[in-house]
Short mmCIF file of C-alpha atoms in Angstrom, two decimals:
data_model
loop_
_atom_site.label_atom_id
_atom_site.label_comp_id
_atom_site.label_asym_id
_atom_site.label_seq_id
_atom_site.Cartn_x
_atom_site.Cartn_y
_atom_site.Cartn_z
CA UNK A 1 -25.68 -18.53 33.64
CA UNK A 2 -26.21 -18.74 29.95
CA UNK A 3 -23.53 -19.71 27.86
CA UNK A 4 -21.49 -17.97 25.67
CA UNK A 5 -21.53 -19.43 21.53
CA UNK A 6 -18.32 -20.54 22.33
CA UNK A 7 -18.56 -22.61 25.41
CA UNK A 8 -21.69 -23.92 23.86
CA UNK A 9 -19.89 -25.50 20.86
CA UNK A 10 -17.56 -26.73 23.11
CA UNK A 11 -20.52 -28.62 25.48
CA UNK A 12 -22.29 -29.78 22.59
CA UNK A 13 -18.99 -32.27 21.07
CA UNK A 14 -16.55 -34.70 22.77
CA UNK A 15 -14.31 -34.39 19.84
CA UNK A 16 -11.03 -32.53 19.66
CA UNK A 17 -11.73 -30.54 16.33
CA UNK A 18 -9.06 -28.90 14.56
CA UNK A 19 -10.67 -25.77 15.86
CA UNK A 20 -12.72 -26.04 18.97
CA UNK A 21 -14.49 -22.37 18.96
CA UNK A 22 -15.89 -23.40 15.27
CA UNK A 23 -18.95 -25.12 15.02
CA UNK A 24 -18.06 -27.81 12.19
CA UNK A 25 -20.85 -28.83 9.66
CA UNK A 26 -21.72 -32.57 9.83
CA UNK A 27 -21.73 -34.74 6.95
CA UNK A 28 -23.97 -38.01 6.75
CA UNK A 29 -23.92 -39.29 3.36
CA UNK A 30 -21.45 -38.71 0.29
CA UNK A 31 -22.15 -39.92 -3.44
CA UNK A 32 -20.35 -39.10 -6.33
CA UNK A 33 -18.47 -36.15 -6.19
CA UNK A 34 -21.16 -34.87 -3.47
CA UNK A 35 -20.95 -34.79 0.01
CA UNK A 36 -24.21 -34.26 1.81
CA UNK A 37 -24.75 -32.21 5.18
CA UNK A 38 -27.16 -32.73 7.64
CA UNK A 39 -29.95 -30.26 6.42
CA UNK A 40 -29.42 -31.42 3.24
CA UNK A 41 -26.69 -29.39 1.29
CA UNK A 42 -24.84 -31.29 -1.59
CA UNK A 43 -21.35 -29.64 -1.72
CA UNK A 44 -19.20 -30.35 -4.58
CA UNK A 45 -16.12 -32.06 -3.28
CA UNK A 46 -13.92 -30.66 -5.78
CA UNK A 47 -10.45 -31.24 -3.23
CA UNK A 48 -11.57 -34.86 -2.93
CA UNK A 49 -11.14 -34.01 1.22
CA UNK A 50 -6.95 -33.21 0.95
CA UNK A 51 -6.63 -34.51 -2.20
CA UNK A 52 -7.87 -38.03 -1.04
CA UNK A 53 -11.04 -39.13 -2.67
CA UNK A 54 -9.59 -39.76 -6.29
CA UNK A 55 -13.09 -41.63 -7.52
CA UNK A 56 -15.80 -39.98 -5.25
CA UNK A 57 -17.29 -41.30 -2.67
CA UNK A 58 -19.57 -44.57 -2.68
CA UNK A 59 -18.14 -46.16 -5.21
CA UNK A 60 -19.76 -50.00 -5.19
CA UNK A 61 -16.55 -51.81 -6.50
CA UNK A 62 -14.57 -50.67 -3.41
CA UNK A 63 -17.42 -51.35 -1.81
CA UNK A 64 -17.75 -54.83 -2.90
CA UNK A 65 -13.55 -55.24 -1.86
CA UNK A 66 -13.25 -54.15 1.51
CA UNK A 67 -16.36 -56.88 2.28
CA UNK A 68 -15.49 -59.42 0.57
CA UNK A 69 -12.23 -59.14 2.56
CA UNK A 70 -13.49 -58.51 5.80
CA UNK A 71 -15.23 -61.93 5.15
CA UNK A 72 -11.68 -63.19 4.69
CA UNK A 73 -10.01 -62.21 7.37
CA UNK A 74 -9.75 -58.15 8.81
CA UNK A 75 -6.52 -58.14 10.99
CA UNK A 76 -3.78 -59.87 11.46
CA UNK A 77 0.15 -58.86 12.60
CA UNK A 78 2.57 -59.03 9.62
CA UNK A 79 5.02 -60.34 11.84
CA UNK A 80 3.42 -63.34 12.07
CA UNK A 81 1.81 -63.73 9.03
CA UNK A 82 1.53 -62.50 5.31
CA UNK A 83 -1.95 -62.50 3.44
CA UNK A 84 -3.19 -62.57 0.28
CA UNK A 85 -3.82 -59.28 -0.75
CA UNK A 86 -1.29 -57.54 1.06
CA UNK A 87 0.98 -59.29 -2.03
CA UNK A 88 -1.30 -58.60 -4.33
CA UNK A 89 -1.18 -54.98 -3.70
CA UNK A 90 2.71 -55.01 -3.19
CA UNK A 91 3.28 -56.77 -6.79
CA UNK A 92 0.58 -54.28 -9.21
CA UNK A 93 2.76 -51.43 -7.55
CA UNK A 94 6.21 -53.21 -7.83
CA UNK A 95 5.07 -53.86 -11.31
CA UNK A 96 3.58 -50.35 -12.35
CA UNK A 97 7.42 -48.63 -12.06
CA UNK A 98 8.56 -51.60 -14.76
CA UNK A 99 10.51 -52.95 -11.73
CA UNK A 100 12.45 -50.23 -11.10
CA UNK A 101 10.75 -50.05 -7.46
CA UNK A 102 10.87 -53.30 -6.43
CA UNK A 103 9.63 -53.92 -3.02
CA UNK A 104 6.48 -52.23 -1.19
CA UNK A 105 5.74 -51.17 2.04
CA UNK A 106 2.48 -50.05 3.43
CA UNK A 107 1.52 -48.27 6.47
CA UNK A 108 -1.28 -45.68 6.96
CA UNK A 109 -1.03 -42.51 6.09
CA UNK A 110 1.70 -39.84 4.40
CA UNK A 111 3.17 -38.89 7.57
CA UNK A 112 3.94 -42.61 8.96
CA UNK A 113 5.26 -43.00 5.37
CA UNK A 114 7.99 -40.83 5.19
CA UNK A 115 8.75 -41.58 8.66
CA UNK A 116 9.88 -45.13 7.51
CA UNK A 117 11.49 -43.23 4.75
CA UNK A 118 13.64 -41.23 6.44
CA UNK A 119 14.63 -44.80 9.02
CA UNK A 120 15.00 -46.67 5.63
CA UNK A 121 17.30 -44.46 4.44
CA UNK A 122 19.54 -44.06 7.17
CA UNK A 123 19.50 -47.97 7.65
CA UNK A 124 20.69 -48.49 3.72
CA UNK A 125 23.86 -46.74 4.98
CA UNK A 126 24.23 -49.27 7.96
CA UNK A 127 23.81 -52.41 5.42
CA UNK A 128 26.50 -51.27 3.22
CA UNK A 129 29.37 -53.84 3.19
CA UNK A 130 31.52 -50.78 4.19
CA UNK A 131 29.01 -48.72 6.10
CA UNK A 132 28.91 -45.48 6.44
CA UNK A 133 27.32 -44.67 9.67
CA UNK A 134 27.92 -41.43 9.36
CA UNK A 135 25.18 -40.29 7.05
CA UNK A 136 22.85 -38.92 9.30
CA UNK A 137 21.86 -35.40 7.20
CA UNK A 138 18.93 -34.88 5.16
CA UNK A 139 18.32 -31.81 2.80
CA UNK A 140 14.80 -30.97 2.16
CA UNK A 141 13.29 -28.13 0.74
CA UNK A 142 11.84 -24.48 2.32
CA UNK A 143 7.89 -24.35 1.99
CA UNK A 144 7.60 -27.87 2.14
CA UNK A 145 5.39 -30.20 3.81
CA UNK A 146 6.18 -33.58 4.56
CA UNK A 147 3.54 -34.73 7.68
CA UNK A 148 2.99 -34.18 11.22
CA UNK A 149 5.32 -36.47 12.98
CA UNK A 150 8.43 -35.34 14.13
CA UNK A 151 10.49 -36.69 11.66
CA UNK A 152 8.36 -35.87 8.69
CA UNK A 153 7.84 -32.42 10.51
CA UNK A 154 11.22 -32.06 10.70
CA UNK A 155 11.50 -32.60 6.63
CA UNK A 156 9.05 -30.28 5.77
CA UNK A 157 9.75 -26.43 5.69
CA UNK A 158 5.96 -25.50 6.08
CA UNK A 159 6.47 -22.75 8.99
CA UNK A 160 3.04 -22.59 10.38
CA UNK A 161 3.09 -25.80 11.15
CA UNK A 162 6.04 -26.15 12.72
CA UNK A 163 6.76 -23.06 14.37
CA UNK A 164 5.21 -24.55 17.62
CA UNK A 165 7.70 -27.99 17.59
CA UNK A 166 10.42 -26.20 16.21
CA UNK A 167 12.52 -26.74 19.76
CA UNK A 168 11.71 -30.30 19.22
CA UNK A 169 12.57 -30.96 15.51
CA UNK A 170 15.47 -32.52 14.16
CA UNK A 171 18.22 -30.49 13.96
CA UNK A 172 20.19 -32.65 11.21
CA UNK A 173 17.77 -31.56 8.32
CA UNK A 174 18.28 -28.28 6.54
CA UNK A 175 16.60 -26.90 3.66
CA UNK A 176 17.29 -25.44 0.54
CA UNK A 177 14.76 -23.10 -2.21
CA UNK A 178 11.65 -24.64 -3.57
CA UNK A 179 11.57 -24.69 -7.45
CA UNK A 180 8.61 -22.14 -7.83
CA UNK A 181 9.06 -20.33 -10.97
CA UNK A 182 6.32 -17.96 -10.05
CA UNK A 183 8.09 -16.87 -6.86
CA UNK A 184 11.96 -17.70 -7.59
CA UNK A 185 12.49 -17.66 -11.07
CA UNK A 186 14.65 -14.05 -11.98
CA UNK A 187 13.19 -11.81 -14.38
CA UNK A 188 14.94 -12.77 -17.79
CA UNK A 189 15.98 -16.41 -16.60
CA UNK A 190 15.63 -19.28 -19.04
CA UNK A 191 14.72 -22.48 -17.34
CA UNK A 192 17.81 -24.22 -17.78
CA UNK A 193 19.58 -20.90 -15.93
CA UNK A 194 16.90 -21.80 -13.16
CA UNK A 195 17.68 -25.28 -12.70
CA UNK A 196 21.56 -25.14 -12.80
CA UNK A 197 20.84 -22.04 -9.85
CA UNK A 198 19.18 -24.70 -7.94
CA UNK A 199 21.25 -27.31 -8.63
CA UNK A 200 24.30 -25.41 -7.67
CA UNK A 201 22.79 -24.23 -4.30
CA UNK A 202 21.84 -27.94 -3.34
CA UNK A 203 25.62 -28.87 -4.07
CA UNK A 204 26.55 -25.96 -1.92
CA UNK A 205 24.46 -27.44 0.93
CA UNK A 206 26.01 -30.85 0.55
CA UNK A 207 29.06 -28.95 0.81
CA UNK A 208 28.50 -27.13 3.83
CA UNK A 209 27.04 -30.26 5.65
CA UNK A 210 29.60 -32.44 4.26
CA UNK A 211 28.91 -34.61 1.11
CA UNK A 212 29.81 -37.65 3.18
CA UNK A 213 27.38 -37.04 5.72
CA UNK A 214 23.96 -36.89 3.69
CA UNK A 215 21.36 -39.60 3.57
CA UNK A 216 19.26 -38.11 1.08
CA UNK A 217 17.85 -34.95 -0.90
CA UNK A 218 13.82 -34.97 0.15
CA UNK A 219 11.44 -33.40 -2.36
CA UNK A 220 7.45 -32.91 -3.71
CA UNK A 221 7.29 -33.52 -7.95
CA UNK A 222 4.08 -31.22 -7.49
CA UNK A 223 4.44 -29.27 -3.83
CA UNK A 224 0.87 -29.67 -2.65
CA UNK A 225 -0.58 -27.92 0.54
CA UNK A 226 2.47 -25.98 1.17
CA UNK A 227 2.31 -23.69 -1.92
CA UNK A 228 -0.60 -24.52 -3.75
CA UNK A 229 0.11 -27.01 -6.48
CA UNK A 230 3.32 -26.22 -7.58
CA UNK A 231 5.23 -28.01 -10.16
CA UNK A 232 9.07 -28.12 -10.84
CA UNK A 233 10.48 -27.01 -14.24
CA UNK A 234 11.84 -29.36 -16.80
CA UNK A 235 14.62 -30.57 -15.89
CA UNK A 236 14.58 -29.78 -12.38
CA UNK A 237 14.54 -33.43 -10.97
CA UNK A 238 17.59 -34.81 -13.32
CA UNK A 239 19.77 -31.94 -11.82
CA UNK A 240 18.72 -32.93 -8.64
CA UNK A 241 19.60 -36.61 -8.90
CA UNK A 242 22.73 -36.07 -10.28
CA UNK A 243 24.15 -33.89 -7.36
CA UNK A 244 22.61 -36.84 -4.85
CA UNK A 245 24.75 -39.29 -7.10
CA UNK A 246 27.43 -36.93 -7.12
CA UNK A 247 27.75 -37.37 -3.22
CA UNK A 248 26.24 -40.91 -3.14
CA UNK A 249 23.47 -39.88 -1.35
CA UNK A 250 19.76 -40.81 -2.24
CA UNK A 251 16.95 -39.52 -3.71
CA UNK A 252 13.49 -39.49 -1.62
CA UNK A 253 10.21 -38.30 -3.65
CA UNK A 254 7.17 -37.75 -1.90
CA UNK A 255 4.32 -38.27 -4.04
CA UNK A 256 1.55 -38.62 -1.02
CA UNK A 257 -0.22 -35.98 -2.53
CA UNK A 258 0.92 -35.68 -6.26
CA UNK A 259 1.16 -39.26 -7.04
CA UNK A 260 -1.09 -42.14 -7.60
CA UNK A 261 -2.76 -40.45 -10.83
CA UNK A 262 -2.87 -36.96 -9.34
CA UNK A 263 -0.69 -35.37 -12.07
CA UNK A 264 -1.41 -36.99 -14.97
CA UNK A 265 0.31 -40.46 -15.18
CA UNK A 266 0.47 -42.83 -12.03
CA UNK A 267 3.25 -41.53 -10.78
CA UNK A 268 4.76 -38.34 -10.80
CA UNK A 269 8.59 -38.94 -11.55
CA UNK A 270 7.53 -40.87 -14.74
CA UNK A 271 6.94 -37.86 -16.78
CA UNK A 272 10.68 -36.65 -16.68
CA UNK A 273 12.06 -40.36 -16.11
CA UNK A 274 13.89 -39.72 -12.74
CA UNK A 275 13.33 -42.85 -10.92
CA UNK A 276 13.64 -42.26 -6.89
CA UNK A 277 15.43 -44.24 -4.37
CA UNK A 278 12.37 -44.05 -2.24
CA UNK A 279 9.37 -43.24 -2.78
CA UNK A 280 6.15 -41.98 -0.61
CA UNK A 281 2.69 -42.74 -1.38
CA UNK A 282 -0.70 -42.01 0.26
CA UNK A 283 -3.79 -40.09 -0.72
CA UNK A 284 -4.56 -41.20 -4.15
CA UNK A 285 -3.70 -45.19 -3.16
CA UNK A 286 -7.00 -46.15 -1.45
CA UNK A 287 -8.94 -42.67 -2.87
CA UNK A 288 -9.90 -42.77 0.98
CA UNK A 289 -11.90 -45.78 0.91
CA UNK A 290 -9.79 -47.05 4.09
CA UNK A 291 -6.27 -45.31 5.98
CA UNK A 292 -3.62 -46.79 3.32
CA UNK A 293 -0.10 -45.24 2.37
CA UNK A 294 3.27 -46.60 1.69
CA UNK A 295 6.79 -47.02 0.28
CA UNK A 296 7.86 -48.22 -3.28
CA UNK A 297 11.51 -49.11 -2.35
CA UNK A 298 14.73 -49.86 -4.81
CA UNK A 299 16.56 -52.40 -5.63
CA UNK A 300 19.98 -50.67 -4.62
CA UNK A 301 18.28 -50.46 -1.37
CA UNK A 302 16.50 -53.41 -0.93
CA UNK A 303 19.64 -55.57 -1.95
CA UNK A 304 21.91 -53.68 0.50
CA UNK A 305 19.59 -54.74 3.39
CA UNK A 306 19.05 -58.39 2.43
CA UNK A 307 22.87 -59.40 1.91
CA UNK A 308 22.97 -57.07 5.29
CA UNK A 309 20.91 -57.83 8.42
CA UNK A 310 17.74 -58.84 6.43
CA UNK A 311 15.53 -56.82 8.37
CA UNK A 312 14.20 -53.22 8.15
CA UNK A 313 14.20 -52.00 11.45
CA UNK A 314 10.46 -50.69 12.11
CA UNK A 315 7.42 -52.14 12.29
CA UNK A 316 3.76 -50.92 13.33
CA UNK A 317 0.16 -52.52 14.12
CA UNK A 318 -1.61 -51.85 11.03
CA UNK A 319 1.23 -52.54 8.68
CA UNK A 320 -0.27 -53.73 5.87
CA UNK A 321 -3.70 -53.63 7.22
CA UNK A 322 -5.56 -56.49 5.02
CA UNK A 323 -8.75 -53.78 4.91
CA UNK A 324 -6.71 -50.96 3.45
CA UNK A 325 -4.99 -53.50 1.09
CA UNK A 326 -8.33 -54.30 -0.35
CA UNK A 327 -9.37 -51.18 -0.92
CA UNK A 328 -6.34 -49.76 -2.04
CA UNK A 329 -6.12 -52.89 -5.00
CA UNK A 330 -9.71 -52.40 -5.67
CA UNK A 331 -9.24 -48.54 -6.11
CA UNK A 332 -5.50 -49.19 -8.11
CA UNK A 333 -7.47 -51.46 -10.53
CA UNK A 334 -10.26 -49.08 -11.53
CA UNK A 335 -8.18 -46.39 -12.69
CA UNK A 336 -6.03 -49.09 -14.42
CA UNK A 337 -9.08 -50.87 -16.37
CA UNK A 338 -11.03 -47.34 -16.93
CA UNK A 339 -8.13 -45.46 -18.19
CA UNK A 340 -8.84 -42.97 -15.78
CA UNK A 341 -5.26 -40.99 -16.31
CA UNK A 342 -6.34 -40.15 -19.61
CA UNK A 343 -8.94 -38.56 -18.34
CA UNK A 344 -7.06 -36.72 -15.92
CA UNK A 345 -5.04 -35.58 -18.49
CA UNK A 346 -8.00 -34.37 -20.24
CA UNK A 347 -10.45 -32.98 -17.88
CA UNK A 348 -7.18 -31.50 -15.95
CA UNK A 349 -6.73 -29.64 -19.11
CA UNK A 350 -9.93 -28.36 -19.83
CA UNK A 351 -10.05 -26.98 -15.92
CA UNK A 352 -6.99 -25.26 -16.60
CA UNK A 353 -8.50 -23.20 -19.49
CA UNK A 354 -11.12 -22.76 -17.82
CA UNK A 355 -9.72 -21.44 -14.92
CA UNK A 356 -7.05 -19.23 -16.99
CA UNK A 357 -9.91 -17.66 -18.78
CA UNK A 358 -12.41 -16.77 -15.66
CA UNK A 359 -9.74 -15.82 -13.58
CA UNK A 360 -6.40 -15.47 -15.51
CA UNK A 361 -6.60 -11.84 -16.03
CA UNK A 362 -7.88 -10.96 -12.12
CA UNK A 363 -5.66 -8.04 -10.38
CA UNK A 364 -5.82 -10.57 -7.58
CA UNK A 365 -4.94 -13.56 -8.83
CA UNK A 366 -0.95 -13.81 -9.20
CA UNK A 367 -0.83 -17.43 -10.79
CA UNK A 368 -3.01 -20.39 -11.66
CA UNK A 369 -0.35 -23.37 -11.53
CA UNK A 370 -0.83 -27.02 -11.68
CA UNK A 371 -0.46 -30.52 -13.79
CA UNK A 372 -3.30 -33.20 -14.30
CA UNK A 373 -6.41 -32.49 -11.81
CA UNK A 374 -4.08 -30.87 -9.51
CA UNK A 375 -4.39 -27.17 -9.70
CA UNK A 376 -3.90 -24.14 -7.68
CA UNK A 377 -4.16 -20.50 -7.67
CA UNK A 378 -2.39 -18.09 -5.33
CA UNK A 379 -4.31 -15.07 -4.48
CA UNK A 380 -1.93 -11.40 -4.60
CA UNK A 381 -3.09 -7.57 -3.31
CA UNK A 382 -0.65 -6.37 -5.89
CA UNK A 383 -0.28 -8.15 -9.33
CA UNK A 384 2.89 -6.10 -10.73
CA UNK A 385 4.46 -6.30 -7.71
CA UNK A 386 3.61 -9.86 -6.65
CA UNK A 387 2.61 -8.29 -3.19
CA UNK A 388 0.44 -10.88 -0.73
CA UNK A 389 -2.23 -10.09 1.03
CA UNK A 390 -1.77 -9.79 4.72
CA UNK A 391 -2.13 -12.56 6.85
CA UNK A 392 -4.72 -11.22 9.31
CA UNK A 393 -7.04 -10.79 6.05
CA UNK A 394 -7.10 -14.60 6.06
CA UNK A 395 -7.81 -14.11 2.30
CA UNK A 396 -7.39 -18.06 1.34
CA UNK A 397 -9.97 -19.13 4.48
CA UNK A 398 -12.62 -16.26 3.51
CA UNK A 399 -12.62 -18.20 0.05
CA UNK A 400 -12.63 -21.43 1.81
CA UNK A 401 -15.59 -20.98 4.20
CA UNK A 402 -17.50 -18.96 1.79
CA UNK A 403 -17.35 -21.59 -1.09
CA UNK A 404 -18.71 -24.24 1.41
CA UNK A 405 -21.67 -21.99 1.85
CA UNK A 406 -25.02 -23.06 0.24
CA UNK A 407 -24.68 -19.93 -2.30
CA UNK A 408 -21.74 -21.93 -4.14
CA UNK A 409 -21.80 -24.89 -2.14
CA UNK A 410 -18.38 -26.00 -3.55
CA UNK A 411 -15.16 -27.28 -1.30
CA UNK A 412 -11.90 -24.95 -2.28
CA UNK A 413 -8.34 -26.20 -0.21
CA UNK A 414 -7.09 -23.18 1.26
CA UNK A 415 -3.54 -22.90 2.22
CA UNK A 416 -1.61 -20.04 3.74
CA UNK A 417 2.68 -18.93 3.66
CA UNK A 418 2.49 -19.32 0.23
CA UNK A 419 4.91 -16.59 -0.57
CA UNK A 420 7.31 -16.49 1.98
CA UNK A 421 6.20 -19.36 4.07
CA UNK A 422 4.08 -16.66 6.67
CA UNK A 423 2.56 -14.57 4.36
CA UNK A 424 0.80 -15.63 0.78
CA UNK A 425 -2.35 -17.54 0.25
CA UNK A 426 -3.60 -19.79 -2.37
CA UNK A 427 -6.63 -22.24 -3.13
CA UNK A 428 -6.47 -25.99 -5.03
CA UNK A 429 -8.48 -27.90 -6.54
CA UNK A 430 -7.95 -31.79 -6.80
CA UNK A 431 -11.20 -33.12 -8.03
CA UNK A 432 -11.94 -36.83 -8.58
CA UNK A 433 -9.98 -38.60 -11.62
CA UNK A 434 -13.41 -39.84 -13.26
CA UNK A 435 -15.06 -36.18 -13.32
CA UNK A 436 -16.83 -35.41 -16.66
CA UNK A 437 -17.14 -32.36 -19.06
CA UNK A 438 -19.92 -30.76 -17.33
CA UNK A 439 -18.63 -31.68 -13.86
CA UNK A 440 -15.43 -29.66 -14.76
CA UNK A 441 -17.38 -26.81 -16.02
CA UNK A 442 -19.27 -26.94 -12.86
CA UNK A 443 -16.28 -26.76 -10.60
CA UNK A 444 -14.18 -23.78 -12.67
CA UNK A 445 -17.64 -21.86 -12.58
CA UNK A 446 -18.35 -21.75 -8.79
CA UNK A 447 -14.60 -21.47 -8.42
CA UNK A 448 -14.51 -18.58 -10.30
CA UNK A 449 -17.99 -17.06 -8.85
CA UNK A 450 -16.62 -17.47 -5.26
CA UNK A 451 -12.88 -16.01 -6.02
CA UNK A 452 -14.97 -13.06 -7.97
CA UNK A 453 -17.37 -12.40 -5.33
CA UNK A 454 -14.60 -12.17 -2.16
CA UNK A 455 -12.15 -10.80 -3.71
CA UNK A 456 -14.57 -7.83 -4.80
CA UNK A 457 -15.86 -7.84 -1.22
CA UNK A 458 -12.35 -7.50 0.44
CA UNK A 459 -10.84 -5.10 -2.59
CA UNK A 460 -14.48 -2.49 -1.27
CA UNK A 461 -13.48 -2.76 2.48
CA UNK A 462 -10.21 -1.08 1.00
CA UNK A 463 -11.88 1.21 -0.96
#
């Protein structure tokens, strides 16, 4: 019996794709900002994977790191031993916040991160010299996303994603509005009106949970795959730190995706001065050279645990993984000694004209939205009205998979539940920090060819 295309794909892999009826293009070499398929197509990685590959791919410094470490040594348990370059790492970070972070802590990837976030917290609260064991809430924010395990899951207000777990999530996190000025600004509101709104509503949540009972207030500078590149209004951030001291509580920003260069200076929260608590980094650290995220951790925390029980409570196998050290340092240091975040600055500006003039005045395109070489744009059927597109359309995927296509051979990020966390879709772009002119120009034009050319093709089905 012959088989259907389905079963087929399914005989012909032993991997667990993230869709298993799909048959997935295979990629065997990468250079630059190119990734190369098997029959020879050179897409533009122009998302750098999720926002990952921050100085292309093959880059022969790296390179040159994660050998000349594996000739050092590859593995070995931190709670036995420290190495070399595990320090190293730990110190350029403690030392690129001026201190104000002060110890480091390195895992794997976002998710594990703000897992040992959200333990670190609620373990500051134990070490107290009057504890105060009753902290045990955490507000986060709606259309977040914070990673896949259950407690980052829990944190994250992304409703696709958890609708399936939702009987198994925490149930001592709640969530408060997103600072989207596109979506939740009023008509008429200055952004100071915005920001007090917000800042009120978040004091009315540690009210209703009990200002004594909070950990910490859990938030994206830049909200990444949840709505598309979203950044917070001046201002936003100081509000929100002063309600968390208000209550005593802590402040936990997760800069997996934003950080590390991605907006314009190394890390987010410098541009408006609000130093976190805790901190969350990932994507941008190793540029995806090896698995690598971590922690940046304060002092007011770190002191509480070492006049405590001088131990953080959690531990894993690849904890500072000497591998993903390396190659985290050896990507850290490039954008340091090439001045890379001025060019993200700069080229992040240029595709933001760019974009605003190919696309800016498009009945379909509702905003363009972003800050250094992090940009989206979220797609709308009605631009007056702000109206999404349905979700069966799949508008944001149709862009996706048709910008992968050898006609634009381009990658777009598509995202869905942009508006209302179900319906809404939206595209970014997160191209590679050292990107030139003519890259940029290259990007914004197939961008704007493939956003054109479906949009035209869904708006004629209509018709």
């Amino acid at each position: 019996m012959t088989p259907t295309p389905r079963e087929a794909a399914q005989r012909r892999t032993a991997v667990l794709h993230r869709k298993l009826h799909d048959k997935v293009k295979t990629a065997v070499g990468a250079e630059g900002n190119y990734i190369i398929l098997e029959d020879g197509q050179r897409v533009f990685d122009s998302t750098g994977g999720a926002a990952v590959a921050c100085l292309g791919h093959g880059n022969a410094q790296v390179k040159a790191a994660i050998v000349a470490q594996m000739d050092e040594i590859s593995y070995c348990h931190t709670l036995f031993f420290a190495t070399n370059v595990f320090e190293d790492l730990a110190r350029f970070l403690a030392d690129s916040t001026g201190g104000r972070l002060s110890k480091v802590f390195i895992v794997n990837s976002g998710s594990e991160a703000m897992e040992a976030a959200i333990k670190l917290a609620r373990q500051y609260y134990l070490e107290l010299p009057t504890p105060e064991p009753q902290r045990t809430k955490f507000i986060a924010r709606q259309q977040s996303y914070h990673g896949v395990t259950m407690g980052s899951l829990s944190m994250g207000g992304h409703v696709f994603r958890r609708e399936l777990f939702e009987p198994l999530l925490l149930s001592n996190v709640s969530h408060v509005s997103p600072c989207n000025t596109y979506r939740g600004k009023h008509d008429g509101e200055s952004d100071a009106e915005y920001v007090k709104r917000l800042a009120d509503e978040l004091d009315a949540e540690f009210q209703r949970v009990g200002p004594e009972n909070v950990c910490a207030f859990v938030a994206e500078p830049v909200v990444g795959a949840a709505l598309g590149c979203v950044p917070s209004v001046p201002g936003y951030f100081p509000a929100m730190k002063a309600v968390c001291e208000k209550y005593g509580a802590l402040l936990i920003l997760d800069e997996v995706m934003s950080g590390m260069g991605r907006s314009g200076t190394l890390h987010a929260w410098e541009q408006e001065g609000v130093v976190p608590d805790i901190q969350a980094v990932g994507k941008g650290l190793g540029g995806g050279y090896a698995p690598v995220s971590g922690l940046l951790i304060s002092e007011r925390i770190v002191d509480a645990i070492d006049k405590g029980t001088g131990s953080f409570r959690h531990g894993q196998t690849y904890q500072g993984h000497p591998i993903a050290c390396a190659a985290a340092l050896a990507v850290q240091k490039i954008i340091k000694q090439q001045n890379l975040l001025e060019n993200v600055r700069k080229m992040g500006s240029l595709l933001e004209s760019l974009l605003r003039e190919g696309l800016g005045d498009h009945p379909n395109v509702g905003d363009i939205r972003g800050k250094g070489l992090f940009w989206g744009i979220e797609f709308v059927r009605n631009k007056s009205t702000k109206q999404p597109f349905d979700p069966l359309v799949g508008v944001a995927m149709k862009i996706q998979d048709a910008a992968l296509s050898p006609k634009y051979s381009l990658s777009l990020y598509a995202g869905g539940g942009t508006a209302d966390g179900v319906r809404g879709d939206h595209v970014l772009l997160a191209p590679a920090y050292n990107v030139t002119e003519e890259d940029v120009r290259i990007i914004a034009e197939r961008t704007i060819r493939v956003v054109t050319d479906i949009l035209s093709e869904l708006n004629d089905k209509d018709n």
